[in-house]
Amino acid sequence: MDAITSTRPLDRLADFPAIPGGWAYLDSAATAQKPRPVIDAIARAYGETYATVHRGVYQRSAEMTLAFEASRRRTAEFVGAAAAEEIVFVRGATEGINLVARSAFENRDSPYFLRPGDRIMLSMLEHHSNIVPWQLIAERSGARIDVAPLTGDGRIDLDAMAAMLTDRHRLVALAHVSNVLGSVLDARRAADLAHAAGALLLLDGCQAVPRMPVDVAALDCDFYVFSGHKLYGPTGIGVLWARGELLDAMPPWQGGGAMIEKVTFDRTTYAPPPARFEAGTPHVVGVIGLHAAIDYVAGIGLDAIAAHEDALVRETRDALSSLNSVRLFGPDDGAGIVSFAVEGVHPHDVGTILDESRVAIRAGHHCAQPLMAHLGVAATARASFGVYNGRADVEALVRGIERVTRIFG
Ligand SMILES: Cc1ncc(COP(=O)(O)O)c(C=O)c1O
């Protein structure tokens, strides 16, 4: 293999105590490893400053509430929200999408609720999290789902989508970055197309937020969701951003403590957003850890992270395309993610042999079975990058794949 020379190093490996020397962790699209500042923030929140939020009358709880709401403001600033109240803390992207589906589109008290014959536009490359919630409510409402096709190199084909959109479409829901192909959506154009048809646009930002600057105002989308654990933060915490007037009009989706204004057995009234959508004791420490994660990536700079991962993707694709036995999926300029297949070898075997060489990749359908069917494969192998990866990881991956091809002849 030729030496790989052009990676722009971020040199952040030392921040990540769970990545031992010589281990190439190439599964950040599934979940990112945690940097020391995030681990420390979580340890401090449980070990020194812990209390519940919003309810306590004592000093500790008041301080934790301030920290909790500071995280909401930081998150709002991070994604370009107009106000902290537009940030709803959820368990993850999956819960954020289900919240929008159930509250905005299924509930009859919502101005956006779906009627029989209404349509939802998805795409062929969506994660199951951005398919199944819509199928569940389509079945119940009589709405129909359309699927935008992909271009030959694996992008959502917005020209084709434009031709498919009708005035019965109420929602377009698309991945900002594909978790399998790395393809980056022209989100602004998707917003223009959705809005021209009278539909709202939801962006699944799970794979975009860790890899590129995101500004929901510039994208002109209506809903944006992401998961903290893919952004170097804790599991169990995620974010739904929605335009303020949408949240104002959306009814509650789960009932319980913290989301009410007044409860009587005759009639209950609800708190304004975001509390209306945050029933029960929240993931207090997750929210604190998310703040630390946002500070961490912002401290590096999302532009620098994007440039770093672009270089790693380019080098990986260049090196793998020189191996005859390897088939690459997706566009050459995918963000941080490279899916591939080794001819005649099941991706699980590729993953197992790479693991023997201390290279951790994901092998499987990546929760995107319709995309696998479209690609004509049951599974792919996927390498995905983070701020801790560098040239040595790409070289280890390529050496490992060369070993796979030797073993399988
Ligand atoms: C594009 C995309 N959407 C949604 C999800 C679901 O995220 P979570 O399981 O954190 O809710 C993932 C996670 O793999 C993803 O990559």
Short mmCIF file of N, CA and C and ligand atoms in Angstrom, two decimals, residues 29-30 92-95 127 129 175 177 179 204 206-207 227 229-230, ligand 1:
data_model
loop_
_atom_site.label_atom_id
_atom_site.label_comp_id
_atom_site.label_asym_id
_atom_site.label_seq_id
_atom_site.Cartn_x
_atom_site.Cartn_y
_atom_site.Cartn_z
N ALA A 29 -19.93 6.32 13.53
CA ALA A 29 -21.29 6.55 13.04
C ALA A 29 -22.30 5.80 13.89
N ALA A 30 -21.86 4.69 14.52
CA ALA A 30 -22.75 3.99 15.45
C ALA A 30 -22.80 4.75 16.77
N GLY A 92 -33.04 10.62 22.21
CA GLY A 92 -32.15 10.49 21.05
C GLY A 92 -32.93 10.86 19.80
N ALA A 93 -32.27 10.72 18.65
CA ALA A 93 -32.93 11.08 17.39
C ALA A 93 -34.21 10.26 17.20
N THR A 94 -34.15 8.98 17.56
CA THR A 94 -35.31 8.11 17.38
C THR A 94 -36.51 8.68 18.13
N GLU A 95 -36.29 9.07 19.38
CA GLU A 95 -37.42 9.61 20.14
C GLU A 95 -37.86 10.95 19.58
N HIS A 127 -32.51 5.87 7.58
CA HIS A 127 -32.37 4.97 8.74
C HIS A 127 -33.78 4.53 9.16
N SER A 129 -35.12 4.59 11.81
CA SER A 129 -35.72 5.59 12.72
C SER A 129 -36.49 6.65 11.98
N ALA A 175 -32.54 12.31 5.74
CA ALA A 175 -31.27 12.32 6.46
C ALA A 175 -30.40 13.45 5.92
N VAL A 177 -27.18 13.62 6.54
CA VAL A 177 -26.04 12.82 6.06
C VAL A 177 -26.42 11.35 6.21
N ASN A 179 -26.19 7.55 7.03
CA ASN A 179 -25.35 6.79 7.95
C ASN A 179 -24.66 5.62 7.27
N ASP A 204 -33.01 14.58 9.67
CA ASP A 204 -32.39 13.67 10.63
C ASP A 204 -30.89 14.00 10.60
N CYS A 206 -28.47 13.14 12.72
CA CYS A 206 -27.61 12.27 13.53
C CYS A 206 -26.16 12.25 13.06
N GLN A 207 -25.98 12.10 11.74
CA GLN A 207 -24.62 11.94 11.23
C GLN A 207 -24.03 13.26 10.76
N SER A 227 -28.68 12.86 18.04
CA SER A 227 -28.41 12.10 19.26
C SER A 227 -27.10 12.56 19.89
N HIS A 229 -25.04 10.87 21.76
CA HIS A 229 -23.94 9.87 21.83
C HIS A 229 -23.11 9.82 20.56
N LYS A 230 -23.65 10.31 19.46
CA LYS A 230 -22.85 10.34 18.22
C LYS A 230 -22.02 11.62 18.15
C1 LIG B 1 -28.98 8.66 10.30
C2 LIG B 1 -29.45 8.13 11.62
N1 LIG B 1 -30.68 8.40 12.04
C3 LIG B 1 -31.15 7.97 13.21
C4 LIG B 1 -30.37 7.21 14.04
C5 LIG B 1 -30.94 6.75 15.34
O1 LIG B 1 -30.23 7.29 16.40
P1 LIG B 1 -30.49 6.82 17.90
O2 LIG B 1 -30.44 5.32 17.88
O3 LIG B 1 -29.39 7.44 18.68
O4 LIG B 1 -31.83 7.34 18.28
C6 LIG B 1 -29.08 6.87 13.64
C7 LIG B 1 -28.25 5.99 14.48
O5 LIG B 1 -27.61 5.09 14.01
C8 LIG B 1 -28.61 7.35 12.41
O6 LIG B 1 -27.37 7.08 11.99
#
